[in-house]
Amino acid sequence: MAGHSQFKNIMHKKGAADARRSKVFSKLAREITVAAKMGSPDPGMNPRLRLAIQNARAENMPKDNIERAIKKASGGDSENYEEIRYEGYGPGGVAIVVEALTDNRNRTASAVRSCFTKFGGALGETGSVSFMFDRAGQISYKPEVGSPDEMLEAAIEAGADDVQSDENGHIITCAFTDLGDVAKALEEKFGEAETVKAVWVPQTTTDLDEDKAGTMLKLVAALDDDDDVQTVYSNFEVSDEIMERLTAA
């Protein structure tokens, strides 16, 4: 995967795990609360909540935290979050899509705009870069659940579009509208997936030199560090050699 997913893997390797895990739990809890508030608090009756819980478990989020986030949705004092998508350009003309859940639109817009400006980017209008991405469903499994051939065969039967398998696991991509059906079919064969989510997949990628790549990584980190930002997608590509130098201890 290009761009942000590659960067996140390196961030995990480089440490600061406890602080990052706390922030990940906070964002997962917010998604659980929003999903429970928008539908039933019963994950069996609420597909979005079920996926949110599933993704929280994949990050080893404690059961108490998950239950507390669900209960918060039924509380009268819980915040009213809204989903907002921001789009813009980063160093080297890289396209960036930012998804946020916020209870204060002005605060979040200001923070996101500040990140773009600080690292040489520019926030655009909604729709300014998303046309360069495809909205898709993505399902991931750990490598031990099956061989690449088994996963490929099952994914084709389930109606998926693509499978990527390596030592880190299997990533199945499907049409956004087919995500629920494909996930259910794969679950019947391999058990519960590690993650099931909607993603923005770039149609083409933009190669960056070392200088622009370094700035781009800082921009992604700054956005990712904001409590209101849930996910960041981009179409930048960096060679392994440059990435190793940029992330050297």
XYZ file of N, CA and C in Angstrom:
747
model
N 0.848 -1.199 0.000
C 0.000 0.000 0.000
C 0.878 1.242 0.000
N 0.487 2.212 -0.759
C 1.278 3.433 -0.857
C 0.932 4.397 0.260
N 1.880 5.285 0.504
C 1.592 6.441 1.347
C 1.398 6.153 2.811
N 0.222 6.516 3.310
C 0.008 6.584 4.750
C 0.149 5.243 5.449
N -0.361 4.170 4.847
C -0.288 2.873 5.521
C 1.162 2.465 5.744
N 2.006 2.749 4.758
C 3.424 2.447 4.885
C 4.036 3.257 6.026
N 3.672 4.509 6.114
C 4.199 5.385 7.149
C 3.760 4.928 8.537
N 2.498 4.491 8.654
C 1.991 4.058 9.953
C 2.744 2.835 10.447
N 3.082 1.917 9.534
C 3.832 0.734 9.937
C 5.175 1.136 10.534
N 5.822 2.110 9.914
C 7.125 2.552 10.407
C 6.975 3.256 11.749
N 5.915 4.028 11.899
C 5.690 4.711 13.177
C 5.559 3.701 14.311
N 4.854 2.603 14.052
C 4.696 1.578 15.078
C 6.057 0.984 15.439
N 6.901 0.773 14.438
C 8.209 0.169 14.673
C 9.105 1.101 15.482
N 8.935 2.397 15.281
C 9.853 3.345 15.903
C 9.526 3.659 17.362
N 8.430 3.152 17.865
C 8.174 3.337 19.289
C 7.110 4.366 19.602
N 7.218 4.926 20.793
C 6.173 5.802 21.345
C 4.851 5.059 21.341
N 4.934 3.760 21.587
C 3.766 2.889 21.434
C 2.650 3.206 22.421
N 2.991 3.468 23.658
C 1.956 3.698 24.666
C 1.128 4.946 24.352
N 1.791 6.035 24.025
C 1.082 7.276 23.718
C 0.233 7.102 22.471
N 0.777 6.420 21.500
C 0.039 6.217 20.248
C -1.163 5.308 20.480
N -0.966 4.265 21.283
C -2.073 3.338 21.543
C -3.224 4.055 22.244
N -2.890 4.945 23.163
C -3.913 5.706 23.860
C -4.721 6.546 22.876
N -4.036 7.165 21.915
C -4.714 7.989 20.922
C -5.552 7.127 19.982
N -5.022 5.952 19.618
C -5.778 5.033 18.761
C -7.053 4.593 19.475
N -6.942 4.246 20.752
C -8.113 3.829 21.524
C -9.158 4.945 21.564
N -8.716 6.174 21.730
C -9.630 7.314 21.789
C -10.404 7.463 20.482
N -9.706 7.300 19.354
C -10.357 7.434 18.058
C -11.304 6.270 17.791
N -10.899 5.073 18.193
C -11.761 3.907 18.031
C -13.025 4.050 18.880
N -12.856 4.553 20.107
C -13.999 4.753 21.002
C -14.973 5.758 20.414
N -14.448 6.804 19.799
C -15.312 7.820 19.195
C -16.137 7.208 18.062
N -15.512 6.380 17.238
C -16.236 5.725 16.143
C -17.306 4.778 16.690
N -16.991 4.053 17.763
C -17.972 3.149 18.383
C -19.165 3.943 18.906
N -18.897 5.041 19.593
C -19.972 5.873 20.135
C -20.861 6.427 19.035
N -20.258 6.934 17.970
C -21.026 7.484 16.851
C -21.868 6.389 16.197
N -21.268 5.214 15.987
C -21.995 4.110 15.347
C -23.177 3.668 16.201
N -22.966 3.588 17.519
C -24.036 3.165 18.422
C -25.138 4.213 18.501
N -24.755 5.476 18.416
C -25.739 6.563 18.508
C -26.579 6.668 17.238
N -25.978 6.347 16.091
C -26.679 6.454 14.819
C -27.620 5.271 14.575
N -27.362 4.162 15.261
C -28.182 2.975 15.075
C -28.465 2.292 16.396
N -28.584 0.979 16.354
C -28.841 0.204 17.565
C -27.561 -0.002 18.358
N -27.654 -0.036 19.706
C -26.476 -0.343 20.509
C -26.117 -1.831 20.464
N -26.918 -2.608 19.761
C -26.670 -4.042 19.594
C -25.888 -4.250 18.297
N -24.621 -4.691 18.381
C -23.825 -4.867 17.157
C -24.443 -5.869 16.185
N -25.260 -6.789 16.695
C -25.917 -7.746 15.811
C -26.936 -7.097 14.900
N -27.428 -5.931 15.328
C -28.442 -5.210 14.551
C -27.868 -3.957 13.887
N -26.589 -3.690 14.104
C -25.971 -2.451 13.639
C -24.627 -2.777 12.974
N -24.606 -2.927 11.644
C -23.375 -3.312 10.939
C -22.196 -2.375 11.187
N -22.468 -1.068 11.224
C -21.369 -0.120 11.438
C -20.764 -0.303 12.829
N -21.604 -0.517 13.828
C -21.101 -0.733 15.184
C -20.313 -2.040 15.257
N -20.809 -3.044 14.585
C -20.113 -4.336 14.593
C -18.700 -4.198 14.011
N -18.572 -3.462 12.909
C -17.258 -3.248 12.308
C -16.364 -2.418 13.221
N -16.952 -1.411 13.872
C -16.161 -0.566 14.776
C -15.608 -1.391 15.940
N -16.440 -2.275 16.485
C -15.993 -3.141 17.588
C -14.932 -4.111 17.096
N -15.140 -4.646 15.921
C -14.185 -5.582 15.340
C -12.821 -4.929 15.160
N -12.797 -3.712 14.653
C -11.543 -2.993 14.446
C -10.898 -2.619 15.776
N -11.711 -2.348 16.784
C -11.174 -2.053 18.115
C -10.497 -3.293 18.709
N -11.122 -4.431 18.535
C -10.525 -5.682 19.027
C -9.203 -5.973 18.327
N -9.124 -5.627 17.042
C -7.887 -5.857 16.292
C -6.725 -5.057 16.868
N -7.054 -3.934 17.519
C -6.021 -3.101 18.154
C -5.866 -3.448 19.641
N -6.487 -4.573 20.043
C -6.423 -5.028 21.441
C -7.003 -4.019 22.425
N -8.038 -3.328 21.989
C -8.723 -2.385 22.876
C -9.479 -3.182 23.947
N -9.299 -2.852 25.222
C -9.963 -3.597 26.306
C -11.477 -3.616 26.172
N -12.075 -4.722 26.577
C -13.524 -4.895 26.485
C -14.261 -3.802 27.254
N -13.728 -3.408 28.414
C -14.361 -2.355 29.220
C -14.436 -1.040 28.444
N -13.373 -0.729 27.707
C -13.358 0.504 26.918
C -14.438 0.469 25.833
N -14.589 -0.691 25.214
C -15.590 -0.842 24.151
C -16.995 -0.669 24.723
N -17.256 -1.340 25.852
C -18.591 -1.247 26.465
C -18.892 0.167 26.940
N -17.878 0.847 27.457
C -18.055 2.219 27.930
C -18.393 3.148 26.765
N -17.754 2.911 25.604
C -18.017 3.746 24.434
C -19.441 3.540 23.926
N -19.939 2.299 24.010
C -21.316 2.018 23.583
C -22.307 2.687 24.535
N -22.052 2.566 25.837
C -22.945 3.162 26.832
C -22.979 4.684 26.726
N -21.863 5.255 26.343
C -21.784 6.716 26.220
C -22.780 7.227 25.183
N -23.062 6.393 24.162
C -23.977 6.812 23.103
C -25.396 7.009 23.615
N -25.761 6.259 24.639
C -27.123 6.354 25.167
C -27.248 7.412 26.254
N -26.118 7.986 26.648
C -26.138 9.021 27.676
C -26.569 10.360 27.101
N -27.340 11.088 27.860
C -27.841 12.371 27.384
C -26.766 13.424 27.219
N -25.630 13.223 27.897
C -24.569 14.231 27.850
C -23.494 13.908 26.823
N -23.711 12.871 26.006
C -22.688 12.512 25.029
C -22.624 13.558 23.913
N -21.423 13.775 23.387
C -21.230 14.784 22.360
C -21.934 14.381 21.067
N -22.302 15.375 20.284
C -22.883 15.121 18.968
C -21.787 15.273 17.919
N -21.258 14.159 17.465
C -20.188 14.196 16.477
C -20.763 14.205 15.065
N -20.078 14.886 14.170
C -20.434 14.835 12.764
C -19.219 14.407 11.951
N -19.516 13.727 10.856
C -18.452 13.247 9.979
C -18.130 14.319 8.945
N -16.862 14.651 8.820
C -16.432 15.663 7.861
C -15.233 15.123 7.083
N -15.218 15.404 5.780
C -14.066 15.031 4.952
C -13.377 16.305 4.466
N -12.064 16.359 4.664
C -11.261 17.467 4.165
C -10.372 16.951 3.042
N -10.130 17.812 2.065
C -9.287 17.431 0.938
C -8.303 18.544 0.628
N -7.132 18.148 0.180
C -6.144 19.159 -0.156
C -4.908 18.562 -0.785
N -3.904 19.422 -0.947
C -2.651 19.011 -1.576
C -1.492 19.189 -0.605
N -0.550 18.249 -0.654
C 0.642 18.324 0.163
C 1.857 18.653 -0.684
N 3.057 18.515 -0.129
C 4.283 18.784 -0.876
C 4.334 17.965 -2.177
N 4.810 18.587 -3.250
C 4.933 17.877 -4.513
C 3.613 17.596 -5.195
N 2.542 18.264 -4.755
C 1.240 18.066 -5.377
C 0.536 16.789 -4.970
N 0.971 16.203 -3.862
C 0.351 14.974 -3.372
C -1.094 15.243 -2.956
N -1.993 14.352 -3.340
C -3.408 14.480 -2.976
C -3.642 13.847 -1.607
N -4.416 14.524 -0.767
C -4.655 14.054 0.598
C -6.150 14.135 0.913
N -6.670 13.056 1.491
C -8.049 13.013 1.972
C -8.005 12.758 3.475
N -8.679 13.610 4.241
C -8.687 13.506 5.705
C -10.124 13.286 6.166
N -10.358 12.241 6.926
C -11.675 11.980 7.485
C -11.660 12.276 8.974
N -12.667 13.008 9.439
C -12.716 13.423 10.834
C -14.087 13.171 11.437
N -14.097 12.983 12.752
C -15.322 12.963 13.549
C -15.165 14.064 14.577
N -16.026 15.059 14.547
C -15.820 16.213 15.425
C -17.120 16.710 16.047
N -16.988 17.277 17.233
C -18.116 17.945 17.874
C -17.958 19.460 17.777
N -16.945 19.902 17.016
C -16.701 21.331 16.827
C -16.067 21.537 15.453
N -16.914 21.801 14.473
C -16.453 21.906 13.084
C -15.380 22.993 12.909
N -15.560 24.126 13.570
C -14.604 25.235 13.425
C -13.231 24.865 13.972
N -13.217 24.199 15.131
C -11.939 23.791 15.726
C -11.186 22.840 14.803
N -11.889 21.861 14.285
C -11.248 20.856 13.450
C -10.763 21.439 12.134
N -11.582 22.263 11.511
C -11.190 22.893 10.243
C -9.942 23.748 10.433
N -9.891 24.491 11.521
C -8.739 25.342 11.807
C -7.480 24.514 12.004
N -7.615 23.406 12.760
C -6.459 22.552 13.039
C -5.943 21.879 11.774
N -6.856 21.388 10.951
C -6.456 20.715 9.706
C -5.810 21.706 8.755
N -6.400 22.872 8.624
C -5.834 23.902 7.742
C -4.442 24.313 8.215
N -4.273 24.413 9.519
C -2.974 24.787 10.086
C -1.904 23.757 9.739
N -2.269 22.484 9.799
C -1.313 21.414 9.459
C -0.887 21.518 7.998
N -1.858 21.692 7.110
C -1.537 21.814 5.686
C -0.611 22.995 5.445
N -0.946 24.151 6.043
C -0.163 25.372 5.822
C 1.254 25.235 6.367
N 1.384 24.651 7.555
C 2.689 24.532 8.209
C 3.673 23.723 7.385
N 3.167 22.724 6.667
C 4.069 21.839 5.926
C 3.933 21.995 4.411
N 3.633 23.206 3.990
C 3.675 23.531 2.568
C 2.543 22.980 1.731
N 1.427 22.634 2.376
C 0.277 22.129 1.641
C -0.794 23.187 1.516
N -1.919 22.797 0.951
C -3.035 23.726 0.793
C -4.339 22.953 0.908
N -5.210 23.416 1.783
C -6.516 22.785 1.949
C -7.424 23.247 0.815
N -8.112 22.291 0.188
C -8.989 22.625 -0.929
C -10.450 22.426 -0.580
N -11.293 22.576 -1.578
C -12.723 22.362 -1.399
C -13.034 20.866 -1.404
N -14.177 20.497 -0.833
C -14.616 19.115 -0.891
C -14.798 18.704 -2.352
N -14.176 17.600 -2.732
C -14.228 17.149 -4.116
C -13.014 17.535 -4.936
N -12.122 18.348 -4.334
C -10.968 18.840 -5.095
C -9.936 17.760 -5.403
N -9.858 16.713 -4.576
C -8.906 15.627 -4.856
C -9.541 14.234 -4.765
N -10.704 14.112 -4.166
C -11.281 12.775 -3.972
C -11.590 12.079 -5.286
N -11.729 12.848 -6.375
C -11.981 12.225 -7.683
C -10.772 11.422 -8.153
N -9.605 11.628 -7.518
C -8.399 10.876 -7.862
C -8.288 9.575 -7.072
N -9.287 9.303 -6.231
C -9.315 8.088 -5.423
C -10.581 7.297 -5.745
N -10.530 6.007 -5.484
C -11.721 5.163 -5.564
C -12.150 4.820 -4.150
N -13.452 4.914 -3.881
C -13.988 4.488 -2.589
C -14.127 2.981 -2.648
N -13.500 2.288 -1.727
C -13.476 0.829 -1.777
C -13.603 0.234 -0.384
N -13.879 -1.038 -0.341
C -13.886 -1.773 0.913
C -12.583 -2.525 1.066
N -12.096 -2.622 2.283
C -10.829 -3.317 2.534
C -10.959 -4.217 3.749
N -10.555 -5.458 3.589
C -10.637 -6.464 4.650
C -9.253 -7.055 4.837
N -8.807 -7.167 6.069
C -7.467 -7.722 6.310
C -7.540 -8.937 7.230
N -6.669 -9.889 6.939
C -6.538 -11.099 7.742
C -5.070 -11.331 8.072
N -4.823 -11.958 9.195
C -3.457 -12.332 9.550
C -2.975 -13.444 8.618
N -1.655 -13.554 8.423
C -1.143 -14.514 7.428
C -1.468 -15.975 7.728
N -1.610 -16.308 9.014
C -1.778 -17.710 9.374
C -3.182 -18.264 9.106
N -4.137 -17.420 8.743
C -5.498 -17.937 8.555
C -5.623 -18.782 7.294
N -4.720 -18.587 6.348
C -4.780 -19.369 5.116
C -3.649 -19.001 4.184
N -3.427 -19.837 3.187
C -2.376 -19.570 2.203
C -2.852 -18.495 1.231
N -1.920 -17.867 0.508
C -2.324 -16.874 -0.487
C -3.303 -17.441 -1.517
N -3.068 -18.692 -1.945
C -3.963 -19.312 -2.928
C -5.361 -19.521 -2.355
N -5.426 -19.968 -1.103
C -6.723 -20.180 -0.451
C -7.478 -18.863 -0.313
N -6.758 -17.826 0.079
C -7.379 -16.521 0.254
C -7.856 -15.965 -1.083
N -7.042 -16.123 -2.118
C -7.406 -15.636 -3.439
C -8.662 -16.335 -3.953
N -8.703 -17.651 -3.815
C -9.859 -18.417 -4.288
C -11.130 -18.002 -3.545
N -11.022 -17.861 -2.210
C -12.182 -17.481 -1.411
C -12.626 -16.060 -1.731
N -11.660 -15.172 -1.951
C -11.989 -13.776 -2.251
C -12.708 -13.652 -3.589
N -12.257 -14.424 -4.576
C -12.911 -14.403 -5.893
C -14.348 -14.896 -5.769
N -14.529 -15.984 -5.027
C -15.871 -16.532 -4.827
C -16.769 -15.543 -4.084
N -16.172 -14.755 -3.188
C -16.939 -13.789 -2.393
C -17.277 -12.531 -3.177
N -16.628 -12.347 -4.331
C -16.908 -11.171 -5.146
C -15.931 -10.027 -4.962
N -14.758 -10.302 -4.383
C -13.748 -9.260 -4.183
C -13.058 -8.911 -5.498
N -12.377 -7.769 -5.509
C -11.698 -7.308 -6.715
C -10.212 -7.624 -6.731
N -9.591 -7.684 -5.556
C -8.135 -7.840 -5.512
C -7.705 -8.410 -4.166
N -6.594 -9.144 -4.174
C -6.006 -9.668 -2.944
C -4.506 -9.442 -2.985
N -3.958 -8.918 -1.904
C -2.501 -8.783 -1.761
C -2.086 -9.571 -0.534
N -1.186 -10.534 -0.727
C -0.721 -11.373 0.377
C 0.787 -11.271 0.505
N 1.269 -11.103 1.736
C 2.711 -11.140 2.017
C 2.900 -11.642 3.431
N 4.111 -11.484 3.966
C 4.404 -12.020 5.304
C 3.621 -11.325 6.403
N 3.069 -10.143 6.096
C 2.298 -9.405 7.102
C 0.820 -9.782 7.129
N 0.359 -10.469 6.091
C -1.042 -10.871 6.068
C -1.677 -10.734 4.703
N -2.989 -10.762 4.679
C -3.761 -10.689 3.442
C -4.634 -9.434 3.468
N -4.620 -8.678 2.387
C -5.482 -7.501 2.248
C -6.386 -7.716 1.050
N -7.678 -7.775 1.313
C -8.675 -8.008 0.264
C -9.381 -6.696 -0.028
N -9.465 -6.336 -1.301
C -10.141 -5.112 -1.710
C -11.378 -5.454 -2.518
N -12.459 -4.738 -2.255
C -13.708 -4.972 -2.979
C -14.422 -3.649 -3.205
N -15.483 -3.686 -3.986
C -16.285 -2.489 -4.182
C -16.877 -2.063 -2.842
N -16.957 -0.761 -2.619
C -17.476 -0.230 -1.362
C -18.873 -0.781 -1.058
N -19.697 -0.882 -2.086
C -21.073 -1.352 -1.890
C -21.154 -2.845 -1.575
N -20.075 -3.571 -1.862
C -20.059 -5.026 -1.615
C -19.358 -5.398 -0.312
N -18.893 -4.409 0.448
C -18.058 -4.684 1.617
C -18.727 -5.644 2.605
N -19.981 -5.398 2.935
C -20.670 -6.246 3.901
C -20.784 -7.684 3.441
N -21.169 -7.883 2.181
C -21.351 -9.233 1.648
C -20.026 -9.980 1.544
N -18.983 -9.308 1.072
C -17.678 -9.953 0.928
C -17.115 -10.316 2.301
N -17.231 -9.393 3.254
C -16.732 -9.651 4.611
C -17.446 -10.846 5.242
N -18.749 -10.921 5.035
C -19.535 -12.023 5.610
C -19.124 -13.360 5.009
N -18.925 -13.395 3.683
C -18.532 -14.630 3.014
C -17.150 -15.101 3.477
N -16.224 -14.170 3.629
C -14.877 -14.535 4.078
C -14.884 -14.967 5.544
N -15.747 -14.335 6.344
C -15.836 -14.697 7.756
C -16.331 -16.131 7.919
N -17.223 -16.550 7.060
C -17.742 -17.922 7.139
C -16.639 -18.946 6.876
N -15.638 -18.561 6.094
C -14.554 -19.489 5.748
C -13.343 -19.349 6.667
N -12.977 -18.104 7.014
C -11.729 -17.870 7.755
C -11.932 -17.338 9.175
N -13.176 -17.082 9.565
C -13.414 -16.484 10.868
C -13.390 -14.974 10.777
N -13.490 -14.321 11.920
C -13.560 -12.853 11.960
C -12.290 -12.226 11.415
N -12.455 -11.231 10.556
C -11.307 -10.535 9.962
C -10.609 -9.675 11.003
N -9.374 -9.312 10.710
C -8.640 -8.421 11.609
C -9.223 -7.013 11.529
N -9.466 -6.537 10.305
C -10.124 -5.244 10.115
C -11.050 -5.315 8.905
N -12.120 -4.549 8.983
C -13.049 -4.386 7.861
C -13.393 -2.904 7.802
N -13.063 -2.243 6.699
C -13.283 -0.801 6.673
C -13.412 -0.271 5.246
N -13.989 0.909 5.154
C -14.057 1.632 3.883
C -12.803 2.489 3.770
N -12.198 2.513 2.588
C -10.946 3.239 2.386
C -11.004 4.046 1.091
N -10.059 4.956 0.961
C -9.857 5.703 -0.281
C -8.583 5.167 -0.936
N -8.710 4.584 -2.112
C -7.575 3.980 -2.816
C -7.170 4.891 -3.972
N -5.914 5.354 -3.996
C -5.499 6.261 -5.079
C -5.482 5.558 -6.430
N -5.954 6.258 -7.458
C -5.948 5.703 -8.810
C -4.543 5.720 -9.392
N -3.768 6.728 -9.035
C -2.357 6.823 -9.427
C -1.575 7.363 -8.231
N -0.273 7.170 -8.242
C 0.557 7.653 -7.135
C 1.546 8.708 -7.618
N 2.015 9.510 -6.660
C 2.973 10.569 -6.946
C 4.284 10.273 -6.226
N 5.370 10.130 -6.985
C 6.677 9.867 -6.388
C 7.257 11.152 -5.800
N 7.841 11.039 -4.608
C 8.449 12.186 -3.953
C 9.935 11.972 -3.738
N 10.717 13.062 -3.869
C 12.135 12.968 -3.547
C 12.294 13.027 -2.028
N 13.513 12.914 -1.560
C 13.746 12.804 -0.121
C 13.284 14.046 0.645
N 13.533 15.210 0.090
C 13.163 16.446 0.779
C 11.642 16.569 0.930
N 10.930 16.386 -0.171
C 9.463 16.495 -0.123
C 8.843 15.345 0.681
N 9.459 14.170 0.597
C 8.940 13.024 1.354
C 9.044 13.281 2.855
N 10.161 13.877 3.280
C 10.339 14.185 4.694
C 9.271 15.149 5.194
N 8.984 16.166 4.388
C 7.938 17.128 4.758
C 6.568 16.465 4.750
N 6.331 15.595 3.776
C 5.049 14.913 3.670
C 4.803 14.026 4.892
N 5.820 13.326 5.337
C 5.672 12.468 6.512
C 5.328 13.289 7.751
N 5.915 14.461 7.855
C 5.615 15.344 8.986
C 4.177 15.840 8.921
N 3.698 16.133 7.721
C 2.320 16.584 7.549
C 1.344 15.478 7.940
N 1.602 14.266 7.471
C 0.721 13.138 7.810
C 0.720 12.897 9.316
N 1.908 12.975 9.935
C 2.002 12.755 11.383
C 1.230 13.810 12.152
N 1.326 15.059 11.704
C 0.617 16.152 12.379
C -0.898 15.971 12.264
N -1.366 15.584 11.097
C -2.793 15.343 10.912
C -3.245 14.150 11.757
N -2.475 13.097 11.714
C -2.809 11.874 12.434
C -2.841 12.100 13.944
N -2.076 13.081 14.395
C -1.976 13.354 15.824
C -3.169 14.134 16.362
N -3.970 14.705 15.470
C -5.136 15.474 15.902
C -6.230 14.524 16.383
N -6.799 14.813 17.530
C -7.804 13.923 18.121
C -9.046 13.765 17.243
N -9.383 14.794 16.474
C -10.599 14.738 15.661
C -10.408 13.965 14.363
N -9.169 13.825 13.926
C -8.878 13.143 12.662
C -8.895 11.630 12.872
N -9.724 10.946 12.091
C -9.826 9.492 12.198
C -8.847 8.791 11.269
N -8.807 9.212 10.017
C -7.930 8.566 9.036
C -7.402 9.582 8.038
N -6.234 9.275 7.488
C -5.608 10.113 6.470
C -5.212 9.216 5.302
N -5.621 9.614 4.103
C -5.248 8.868 2.899
C -4.518 9.807 1.954
N -3.539 9.273 1.235
C -2.810 10.092 0.275
C -2.315 9.207 -0.862
N -1.802 9.848 -1.903
C -1.330 9.080 -3.055
C 0.170 9.208 -3.259
N 0.913 9.507 -2.175
C 2.361 9.640 -2.345
C 3.048 8.278 -2.310
N 4.156 8.206 -3.026
C 4.970 6.994 -3.089
C 6.405 7.390 -2.786
N 7.069 6.599 -1.950
C 8.459 6.871 -1.572
C 9.254 5.584 -1.716
N 10.447 5.671 -2.279
C 11.265 4.467 -2.446
C 11.691 3.929 -1.080
N 11.982 2.643 -1.030
C 12.421 2.022 0.223
C 13.698 2.665 0.744
N 14.600 3.017 -0.182
C 15.879 3.614 0.232
C 15.656 4.961 0.926
N 14.807 5.793 0.340
C 14.517 7.099 0.936
C 13.798 6.922 2.266
N 12.838 6.010 2.326
C 12.095 5.787 3.567
C 13.012 5.324 4.696
N 13.958 4.468 4.363
C 14.901 3.990 5.383
C 15.743 5.133 5.935
N 16.184 6.016 5.053
C 16.991 7.143 5.522
C 16.153 8.101 6.374
N 14.931 8.346 5.958
C 14.080 9.289 6.694
C 13.682 8.769 8.068
N 13.589 7.477 8.214
C 13.124 6.894 9.485
C 14.240 6.282 10.302
N 15.483 6.506 9.887
C 16.632 5.969 10.637
C 16.661 6.604 12.018
N 16.974 5.805 12.993
C 17.005 6.296 14.385
C 18.119 7.298 14.567
